[in-house]
Amino acid sequence: MEGARTSRIPDFHRKPMEERLRIVAEFAGLTEEEVRLLSNFGNLDPAVATRMVENVIGAMSYPFAVAVNFLINGRDYMVPMVIEEPSVVAAACNAARLMRRDGGIRSVASEPIMIGQIQVVGLRHPHYARALVLERKQEIIERANEVHSTLVKLGGGAKDVEARVLETPRGPMLIVHLLVDVRDAMGANAVNSMVERVAPLVESITGGRVLLRIVSNLADRRLVRSWVRVYKEDVGGEEVVDAILDAWAFAAADPYRAATHNKGIMNGVVAVALATAQDHRAIEAGAHAYAARDGRYKPLSVWEKDEGGNLVGTLEMPMAVGTVGGAASTHPVARVALKILGVRSAKELAEVMGAVGLAQNFAALRALATEGIQRGHMRLHARNLAMMAGATGDLVDRVAEIMVSEGRISYSYAKELVEKLSGEKEGRA
Ligand code: MEV
């Protein structure tokens, strides 16, 4: 009865997981098979999952792949990547293979400084209030550091205070930034508790009212810079180098293209972020805000040609990642991913992720500037369609091969081929 369907369910979060799942199954008319599928937690303990987020009714698995060939700062890495998009992992491996000369990709991350923002409103003289805040910087830093003595013992903690008067549609406001060295954590939690702690002090110094107290995801004090030289013969000759430079120049001049260019970088960055259970939304937000920091959205990477006609690339972007705290500590698979990576700090993780972003970007530009990306994509897409159409074993590749060579890649054709070819097989048997 349609009228009985309601999503208003009091205390849904308090009900046992099985009951929540039953309610959802009833609401959506799930079959027993679908319920079983959702209840398969794979490598995530249901007890861990239910502590991570609210209203859990199941879990969902993604492929966990490893990109090989990465040589970064003279050290070899196997890079775990969790992603649903075909070609990304293969492209990363191919690019990394061409980037192994001269010690591989170079990558350096800054100190792990995050910014916490404190918004002060209701000020009659915000410029004067700013001066008062800056005068009492040390006191604010000490108050913030009361919250996290362990962070301070590890060499981290609040390090500096900045303040600026911001003109807004609701009049001028004073914005105070607390700069916090978060060491190996992503740091949002540490920063948020610190800005909450110092807010009353800021109110008493300024005479204003503190409204928001929250980390900024434009983590422009926590940058990674990665750079690499790819020799022209490995790129495919100087013509391909020039084509890649033209592809980059297009992105540099056009935000429509820059968005896609940066998406390609984020394919690599986010895949590693997912494998290591980072807050990938924070990384994405930081990346795109940084790309637009001059008032116009630009590519995060720059590609140039050296005196020998080789391709040289640089990537710079915020990289707020952690190896302790959050899901990086609690998700058992993230722990394994970090072990595969073998990184010893959040700084090193950021360096690897910058290098992967740069390699991914190179792979996309090279493909786009030469054969286009569809050929590789289509091969994988065709395999997926073949499997969806019921092909197994050798049949997957045979069906995919036919669809690609005929340029007819569709589910209906895959189904037709599967029926035809498995019929042949049975006939033969
Ligand atoms: C697809 O996921 C990513 C690319 O579109 C990136 C790019 O265009 O540079 C291939």
Short mmCIF file of C-alpha atoms and ligand atoms in Angstrom, two decimals:
data_model
loop_
_atom_site.label_atom_id
_atom_site.label_comp_id
_atom_site.label_asym_id
_atom_site.label_seq_id
_atom_site.Cartn_x
_atom_site.Cartn_y
_atom_site.Cartn_z
CA MET A 1 0.00 0.00 0.00
CA GLU A 2 1.71 3.21 -1.24
CA GLY A 3 0.22 5.36 1.57
CA ALA A 4 2.00 3.29 4.25
CA ARG A 5 5.41 4.12 2.81
CA THR A 6 7.02 6.69 5.03
CA SER A 7 10.63 7.62 5.61
CA ARG A 8 9.73 9.27 8.91
CA ILE A 9 11.00 6.62 11.28
CA PRO A 10 11.44 7.75 14.88
CA ASP A 11 14.58 6.40 16.57
CA PHE A 12 15.74 4.63 13.43
CA HIS A 13 19.34 5.04 14.61
CA ARG A 14 18.57 3.30 17.92
CA LYS A 15 17.17 0.16 16.33
CA PRO A 16 19.41 -2.87 15.89
CA MET A 17 21.04 -3.05 12.48
CA GLU A 18 18.97 -6.09 11.40
CA GLU A 19 15.78 -4.21 12.13
CA ARG A 20 16.93 -1.16 10.22
CA LEU A 21 17.72 -3.37 7.26
CA ARG A 22 14.31 -5.02 7.50
CA ILE A 23 12.59 -1.62 7.52
CA VAL A 24 14.55 -0.50 4.46
CA ALA A 25 13.91 -3.79 2.69
CA GLU A 26 10.19 -3.38 3.27
CA PHE A 27 10.26 0.26 2.18
CA ALA A 28 12.11 -0.45 -1.04
CA GLY A 29 10.80 -3.93 -1.74
CA LEU A 30 14.25 -5.52 -1.61
CA THR A 31 14.53 -9.18 -2.45
CA GLU A 32 16.19 -11.66 -0.10
CA GLU A 33 19.17 -11.74 -2.42
CA GLU A 34 19.49 -7.95 -2.28
CA VAL A 35 19.28 -8.00 1.51
CA ARG A 36 21.99 -10.67 1.62
CA LEU A 37 24.16 -8.57 -0.67
CA LEU A 38 23.90 -5.54 1.61
CA SER A 39 24.59 -7.62 4.72
CA ASN A 40 27.86 -8.88 3.31
CA PHE A 41 30.37 -6.70 5.17
CA GLY A 42 33.37 -8.19 3.41
CA ASN A 43 36.53 -7.04 5.11
CA LEU A 44 34.84 -4.51 7.38
CA ASP A 45 33.68 -5.71 10.78
CA PRO A 46 30.01 -4.66 11.26
CA ALA A 47 30.92 -3.46 14.76
CA VAL A 48 33.57 -1.14 13.29
CA ALA A 49 31.20 0.05 10.55
CA THR A 50 28.44 0.92 13.01
CA ARG A 51 30.90 2.92 15.09
CA MET A 52 32.03 4.87 12.01
CA VAL A 53 28.70 6.29 10.87
CA GLU A 54 25.05 6.26 11.82
CA ASN A 55 22.17 4.17 10.50
CA VAL A 56 24.40 1.48 8.97
CA ILE A 57 22.51 -1.33 7.23
CA GLY A 58 25.34 -2.92 5.29
CA ALA A 59 28.59 -2.31 3.49
CA MET A 60 29.75 -1.87 -0.08
CA SER A 61 32.99 -3.12 -1.59
CA TYR A 62 35.10 -1.38 -4.20
CA PRO A 63 38.05 -2.85 -6.05
CA PHE A 64 41.32 -2.47 -4.16
CA ALA A 65 44.13 -2.33 -6.74
CA VAL A 66 47.83 -1.61 -6.56
CA ALA A 67 49.72 0.64 -8.95
CA VAL A 68 53.25 -0.59 -9.52
CA ASN A 69 56.38 1.09 -10.97
CA PHE A 70 56.34 4.14 -8.72
CA LEU A 71 59.78 5.50 -7.89
CA ILE A 72 59.42 8.59 -5.72
CA ASN A 73 62.37 10.44 -4.19
CA GLY A 74 64.53 7.45 -5.07
CA ARG A 75 62.31 4.98 -3.19
CA ASP A 76 60.08 2.29 -4.71
CA TYR A 77 56.41 2.25 -3.77
CA MET A 78 53.48 0.02 -4.46
CA VAL A 79 50.49 2.32 -4.39
CA PRO A 80 47.08 1.04 -3.23
CA MET A 81 44.19 2.54 -5.17
CA VAL A 82 40.49 2.11 -4.53
CA ILE A 83 38.44 3.28 -7.48
CA GLU A 84 35.49 2.28 -9.64
CA GLU A 85 36.70 3.86 -12.89
CA PRO A 86 38.41 1.65 -15.48
CA SER A 87 41.83 2.68 -16.82
CA VAL A 88 42.93 4.84 -13.90
CA VAL A 89 45.18 2.21 -12.31
CA ALA A 90 46.59 1.04 -15.63
CA ALA A 91 47.31 4.64 -16.63
CA ALA A 92 49.09 5.32 -13.33
CA CYS A 93 51.30 2.24 -13.77
CA ASN A 94 52.19 3.17 -17.35
CA ALA A 95 53.01 6.74 -16.46
CA ALA A 96 55.08 5.71 -13.43
CA ARG A 97 57.07 3.30 -15.60
CA LEU A 98 58.15 6.19 -17.84
CA MET A 99 59.07 8.30 -14.82
CA ARG A 100 61.73 6.11 -13.23
CA ARG A 101 64.83 7.77 -14.65
CA ASP A 102 66.94 10.14 -12.52
CA GLY A 103 65.53 8.81 -9.25
CA GLY A 104 61.91 8.99 -10.39
CA ILE A 105 59.34 11.57 -9.37
CA ARG A 106 60.47 14.15 -6.82
CA SER A 107 57.96 15.18 -4.23
CA VAL A 108 58.19 17.36 -1.15
CA ALA A 109 55.43 18.21 1.30
CA SER A 110 55.53 21.22 3.59
CA GLU A 111 55.12 21.02 7.36
CA PRO A 112 51.60 19.79 8.25
CA ILE A 113 50.08 23.17 9.08
CA MET A 114 46.28 23.37 9.11
CA ILE A 115 44.22 26.53 9.50
CA GLY A 116 41.38 26.96 11.99
CA GLN A 117 39.05 29.89 11.39
CA ILE A 118 37.31 32.00 14.03
CA GLN A 119 34.66 34.42 12.79
CA VAL A 120 34.14 37.48 15.00
CA VAL A 121 31.03 39.59 14.34
CA GLY A 122 29.40 42.60 15.94
CA LEU A 123 32.57 44.68 16.10
CA ARG A 124 32.40 48.45 16.08
CA HIS A 125 36.08 48.82 15.20
CA PRO A 126 37.29 45.58 13.61
CA HIS A 127 40.72 46.97 12.67
CA TYR A 128 41.40 47.92 16.26
CA ALA A 129 40.15 44.50 17.40
CA ARG A 130 42.57 42.90 14.93
CA ALA A 131 45.48 44.76 16.50
CA LEU A 132 44.40 43.59 19.96
CA VAL A 133 44.20 39.96 18.80
CA LEU A 134 47.66 40.09 17.24
CA GLU A 135 49.07 41.69 20.38
CA ARG A 136 47.84 38.72 22.44
CA LYS A 137 48.84 36.06 19.93
CA GLN A 138 50.99 34.16 22.43
CA GLU A 139 48.19 33.88 24.96
CA ILE A 140 45.81 32.53 22.28
CA ILE A 141 48.40 29.96 21.18
CA GLU A 142 48.95 28.80 24.77
CA ARG A 143 45.22 28.47 25.39
CA ALA A 144 44.82 26.41 22.19
CA ASN A 145 47.69 24.14 23.18
CA GLU A 146 45.99 23.26 26.47
CA VAL A 147 43.65 21.06 24.43
CA HIS A 148 46.25 18.78 22.89
CA SER A 149 49.23 18.19 25.11
CA THR A 150 50.25 15.03 23.22
CA LEU A 151 50.32 16.92 19.93
CA VAL A 152 52.52 19.54 21.59
CA LYS A 153 54.83 16.82 22.98
CA LEU A 154 55.22 15.46 19.44
CA GLY A 155 56.39 18.88 18.26
CA GLY A 156 53.01 19.96 16.91
CA GLY A 157 50.28 22.22 18.23
CA ALA A 158 49.18 25.79 17.60
CA LYS A 159 52.07 27.81 16.18
CA ASP A 160 50.75 31.15 15.03
CA VAL A 161 47.76 33.47 14.84
CA GLU A 162 46.80 35.64 11.92
CA ALA A 163 43.87 38.02 11.58
CA ARG A 164 42.26 40.02 8.82
CA VAL A 165 39.26 42.27 8.44
CA LEU A 166 36.90 40.83 5.86
CA GLU A 167 34.35 42.91 3.98
CA THR A 168 31.17 40.83 3.67
CA PRO A 169 27.58 41.42 2.49
CA ARG A 170 26.72 41.75 6.23
CA GLY A 171 29.42 44.29 6.96
CA PRO A 172 33.02 43.94 8.11
CA MET A 173 34.02 40.94 10.21
CA LEU A 174 37.24 39.97 11.90
CA ILE A 175 38.54 36.57 10.82
CA VAL A 176 41.17 35.03 13.06
CA HIS A 177 43.26 32.14 11.77
CA LEU A 178 44.90 29.71 14.15
CA LEU A 179 47.80 27.91 12.48
CA VAL A 180 48.24 24.42 13.88
CA ASP A 181 50.94 21.86 13.21
CA VAL A 182 48.92 18.63 13.27
CA ARG A 183 51.88 16.24 12.73
CA ASP A 184 50.65 12.87 11.37
CA ALA A 185 46.92 13.54 11.73
CA MET A 186 44.63 14.94 9.07
CA GLY A 187 44.01 17.43 11.81
CA ALA A 188 40.44 18.66 11.43
CA ASN A 189 39.44 17.34 14.86
CA ALA A 190 42.45 18.79 16.65
CA VAL A 191 41.98 22.15 14.96
CA ASN A 192 38.25 22.26 15.61
CA SER A 193 38.66 21.60 19.31
CA MET A 194 41.38 24.24 19.52
CA VAL A 195 39.37 26.99 17.84
CA GLU A 196 36.40 26.15 20.05
CA ARG A 197 38.65 26.41 23.11
CA VAL A 198 40.09 29.83 22.22
CA ALA A 199 36.81 31.40 21.10
CA PRO A 200 35.86 32.84 24.52
CA LEU A 201 39.33 34.38 24.85
CA VAL A 202 38.99 35.95 21.38
CA GLU A 203 35.58 37.33 22.41
CA SER A 204 37.00 38.86 25.55
CA ILE A 205 39.94 40.39 23.67
CA THR A 206 37.82 41.87 20.87
CA GLY A 207 34.53 42.60 22.61
CA GLY A 208 32.81 40.95 19.63
CA ARG A 209 30.85 37.75 19.25
CA VAL A 210 32.41 34.59 17.88
CA LEU A 211 30.20 32.71 15.44
CA LEU A 212 31.93 30.00 13.39
CA ARG A 213 34.91 28.05 14.72
CA ILE A 214 36.01 25.52 12.15
CA VAL A 215 38.95 24.19 10.15
CA SER A 216 39.51 25.59 6.64
CA ASN A 217 39.79 23.04 3.86
CA LEU A 218 41.80 25.49 1.81
CA ALA A 219 44.90 24.00 3.43
CA ASP A 220 47.34 26.27 1.61
CA ARG A 221 49.94 25.98 4.37
CA ARG A 222 50.02 22.23 3.87
CA LEU A 223 51.12 21.84 0.30
CA VAL A 224 52.77 19.09 -1.65
CA ARG A 225 54.97 19.91 -4.62
CA SER A 226 55.84 17.11 -7.06
CA TRP A 227 57.93 17.37 -10.19
CA VAL A 228 59.30 15.10 -12.85
CA ARG A 229 61.16 14.96 -16.15
CA VAL A 230 59.91 12.56 -18.80
CA TYR A 231 62.38 12.04 -21.60
CA LYS A 232 61.01 12.85 -25.04
CA GLU A 233 61.74 9.38 -26.40
CA ASP A 234 59.67 7.90 -23.54
CA VAL A 235 56.84 10.36 -24.16
CA GLY A 236 56.67 9.34 -27.83
CA GLY A 237 58.89 12.00 -29.41
CA GLU A 238 59.02 15.77 -29.38
CA GLU A 239 55.78 16.05 -31.31
CA VAL A 240 53.93 14.35 -28.49
CA VAL A 241 55.72 16.60 -25.99
CA ASP A 242 54.43 19.62 -27.91
CA ALA A 243 50.92 18.17 -28.08
CA ILE A 244 50.94 17.70 -24.29
CA LEU A 245 52.06 21.31 -23.85
CA ASP A 246 49.17 22.42 -26.06
CA ALA A 247 46.79 20.28 -24.01
CA TRP A 248 48.07 21.88 -20.81
CA ALA A 249 47.92 25.40 -22.31
CA PHE A 250 44.26 24.80 -23.13
CA ALA A 251 43.60 24.04 -19.44
CA ALA A 252 45.67 27.05 -18.36
CA ALA A 253 43.46 29.32 -20.47
CA ASP A 254 40.04 27.73 -19.96
CA PRO A 255 38.29 26.79 -16.70
CA TYR A 256 36.03 24.32 -18.55
CA ARG A 257 39.09 22.34 -19.55
CA ALA A 258 40.95 23.02 -16.27
CA ALA A 259 38.14 21.34 -14.31
CA THR A 260 38.59 18.14 -16.33
CA HIS A 261 42.37 18.40 -16.25
CA ASN A 262 42.24 18.61 -12.45
CA LYS A 263 39.67 15.81 -12.32
CA GLY A 264 42.29 13.63 -13.96
CA ILE A 265 44.78 14.53 -11.22
CA MET A 266 42.15 13.77 -8.58
CA ASN A 267 41.52 10.33 -10.14
CA GLY A 268 44.90 9.31 -8.75
CA VAL A 269 44.84 11.34 -5.56
CA VAL A 270 41.35 10.25 -4.50
CA ALA A 271 42.00 6.58 -5.30
CA VAL A 272 44.91 6.57 -2.84
CA ALA A 273 42.84 8.63 -0.41
CA LEU A 274 40.06 6.03 -0.49
CA ALA A 275 42.46 3.11 -0.05
CA THR A 276 43.98 4.78 3.00
CA ALA A 277 40.58 6.00 4.32
CA GLN A 278 41.34 9.71 4.12
CA ASP A 279 38.75 12.48 4.15
CA HIS A 280 38.75 12.72 0.37
CA ARG A 281 36.11 15.46 0.35
CA ALA A 282 38.52 17.66 2.29
CA ILE A 283 41.27 16.94 -0.21
CA GLU A 284 38.93 17.67 -3.14
CA ALA A 285 37.66 20.90 -1.59
CA GLY A 286 41.23 22.03 -0.90
CA ALA A 287 42.40 21.16 -4.39
CA HIS A 288 39.68 23.06 -6.20
CA ALA A 289 39.79 26.08 -3.91
CA TYR A 290 43.56 26.20 -4.39
CA ALA A 291 43.12 25.93 -8.15
CA ALA A 292 40.97 29.07 -8.00
CA ARG A 293 43.09 31.00 -5.51
CA ASP A 294 43.96 33.79 -7.97
CA GLY A 295 40.31 34.43 -8.73
CA ARG A 296 40.32 32.24 -11.83
CA TYR A 297 40.20 28.44 -11.81
CA LYS A 298 43.47 27.01 -13.15
CA PRO A 299 45.16 23.63 -13.60
CA LEU A 300 47.02 22.37 -10.54
CA SER A 301 49.91 21.23 -12.71
CA VAL A 302 52.23 22.98 -15.15
CA TRP A 303 53.90 21.23 -18.10
CA GLU A 304 56.93 22.70 -19.87
CA LYS A 305 59.77 21.63 -22.16
CA ASP A 306 63.40 21.58 -21.06
CA GLU A 307 66.40 22.59 -23.17
CA GLY A 308 66.70 19.01 -24.49
CA GLY A 309 63.10 18.91 -25.69
CA ASN A 310 61.98 16.68 -22.77
CA LEU A 311 58.76 17.14 -20.89
CA VAL A 312 58.96 18.57 -17.36
CA GLY A 313 55.95 18.73 -15.09
CA THR A 314 55.16 20.26 -11.71
CA LEU A 315 52.15 19.84 -9.49
CA GLU A 316 51.35 21.86 -6.40
CA MET A 317 48.28 21.36 -4.27
CA PRO A 318 47.08 21.19 -0.66
CA MET A 319 47.27 17.69 0.77
CA ALA A 320 45.59 17.30 4.15
CA VAL A 321 46.14 13.63 4.91
CA GLY A 322 46.78 11.63 8.07
CA THR A 323 48.30 8.32 9.03
CA VAL A 324 46.96 8.41 12.59
CA GLY A 325 43.45 9.11 13.83
CA GLY A 326 40.17 8.86 11.98
CA ALA A 327 39.32 6.01 9.65
CA ALA A 328 43.01 5.69 8.66
CA SER A 329 43.43 4.16 12.11
CA THR A 330 40.14 2.32 12.48
CA HIS A 331 39.52 0.81 9.05
CA PRO A 332 41.52 -2.43 8.98
CA VAL A 333 41.98 -2.29 5.21
CA ALA A 334 43.34 1.25 5.43
CA ARG A 335 45.95 -0.06 7.86
CA VAL A 336 46.93 -2.70 5.32
CA ALA A 337 47.04 -0.07 2.57
CA LEU A 338 49.39 2.05 4.65
CA LYS A 339 51.55 -1.00 5.27
CA ILE A 340 51.74 -1.74 1.53
CA LEU A 341 52.71 1.88 0.93
CA GLY A 342 55.25 1.74 3.72
CA VAL A 343 54.96 5.45 4.47
CA ARG A 344 56.42 6.56 7.78
CA SER A 345 54.50 9.81 8.18
CA ALA A 346 51.57 11.82 6.88
CA LYS A 347 54.13 14.02 5.12
CA GLU A 348 55.42 11.03 3.18
CA LEU A 349 51.87 9.95 2.34
CA ALA A 350 51.21 13.45 0.97
CA GLU A 351 54.39 13.20 -1.12
CA VAL A 352 53.29 9.89 -2.63
CA MET A 353 49.81 11.26 -3.37
CA GLY A 354 51.22 14.32 -5.11
CA ALA A 355 53.44 12.09 -7.24
CA VAL A 356 50.48 9.86 -8.15
CA GLY A 357 48.42 12.93 -9.10
CA LEU A 358 51.19 14.14 -11.39
CA ALA A 359 51.66 10.72 -13.02
CA GLN A 360 47.90 10.38 -13.52
CA ASN A 361 47.74 13.81 -15.12
CA PHE A 362 50.59 12.97 -17.49
CA ALA A 363 48.92 9.71 -18.50
CA ALA A 364 45.64 11.48 -19.28
CA LEU A 365 47.28 14.28 -21.27
CA ARG A 366 49.40 11.86 -23.26
CA ALA A 367 46.41 9.70 -24.11
CA LEU A 368 44.27 12.72 -24.99
CA ALA A 369 46.99 14.32 -27.08
CA THR A 370 47.60 11.13 -29.05
CA GLU A 371 45.07 8.34 -29.51
CA GLY A 372 42.36 9.80 -27.24
CA ILE A 373 41.27 8.00 -24.10
CA GLN A 374 38.32 6.16 -25.52
CA ARG A 375 40.23 3.21 -26.96
CA GLY A 376 41.55 2.04 -23.59
CA HIS A 377 38.34 3.01 -21.82
CA MET A 378 36.21 1.22 -24.36
CA ARG A 379 38.15 -2.02 -24.06
CA LEU A 380 37.45 -2.10 -20.32
CA HIS A 381 33.91 -0.88 -20.79
CA ALA A 382 33.34 -3.67 -23.31
CA ARG A 383 34.63 -6.26 -20.82
CA ASN A 384 32.26 -4.89 -18.18
CA LEU A 385 29.32 -5.10 -20.57
CA ALA A 386 30.29 -8.65 -21.52
CA MET A 387 30.28 -9.67 -17.86
CA MET A 388 26.97 -7.92 -17.23
CA ALA A 389 25.58 -9.82 -20.20
CA GLY A 390 26.55 -13.09 -18.52
CA ALA A 391 29.94 -13.89 -20.07
CA THR A 392 32.41 -15.76 -17.89
CA GLY A 393 35.95 -17.07 -18.39
CA ASP A 394 37.42 -16.71 -21.90
CA LEU A 395 34.11 -15.51 -23.25
CA VAL A 396 34.54 -12.11 -21.55
CA ASP A 397 37.55 -11.23 -23.68
CA ARG A 398 36.14 -12.75 -26.87
CA VAL A 399 32.90 -10.79 -26.62
CA ALA A 400 34.78 -7.58 -25.71
CA GLU A 401 37.21 -8.07 -28.57
CA ILE A 402 34.44 -8.43 -31.14
CA MET A 403 32.57 -5.38 -29.85
CA VAL A 404 35.72 -3.22 -29.89
CA SER A 405 36.88 -4.33 -33.33
CA GLU A 406 33.42 -3.74 -34.80
CA GLY A 407 33.01 -0.47 -32.93
CA ARG A 408 29.66 -1.68 -31.58
CA ILE A 409 29.88 -1.53 -27.82
CA SER A 410 26.51 -1.92 -26.16
CA TYR A 411 24.78 -4.10 -23.62
CA SER A 412 22.31 -5.44 -26.16
CA TYR A 413 25.07 -6.45 -28.56
CA ALA A 414 27.02 -8.02 -25.70
CA LYS A 415 23.95 -10.06 -24.81
CA GLU A 416 23.49 -11.12 -28.40
CA LEU A 417 27.12 -12.20 -28.66
CA VAL A 418 27.08 -14.04 -25.34
CA GLU A 419 24.03 -16.02 -26.44
CA LYS A 420 25.53 -16.76 -29.83
CA LEU A 421 29.00 -17.70 -28.63
CA SER A 422 27.91 -19.73 -25.62
CA GLY A 423 25.47 -21.53 -27.95
CA GLU A 424 28.41 -22.33 -30.22
CA LYS A 425 30.38 -23.58 -27.27
CA GLU A 426 27.57 -25.82 -26.07
CA GLY A 427 27.04 -27.06 -29.62
CA ARG A 428 30.69 -27.97 -29.83
CA ALA A 429 30.71 -29.75 -26.46
C1 MEV B 1 38.79 10.87 -16.88
O1 MEV B 1 38.40 10.29 -15.68
C2 MEV B 1 39.90 11.88 -16.65
C3 MEV B 1 40.31 12.67 -17.88
O2 MEV B 1 39.16 13.30 -18.46
C4 MEV B 1 41.30 13.72 -17.43
C5 MEV B 1 41.66 14.73 -18.50
O3 MEV B 1 40.84 14.99 -19.38
O4 MEV B 1 42.76 15.29 -18.38
C6 MEV B 1 40.90 11.79 -18.96
#
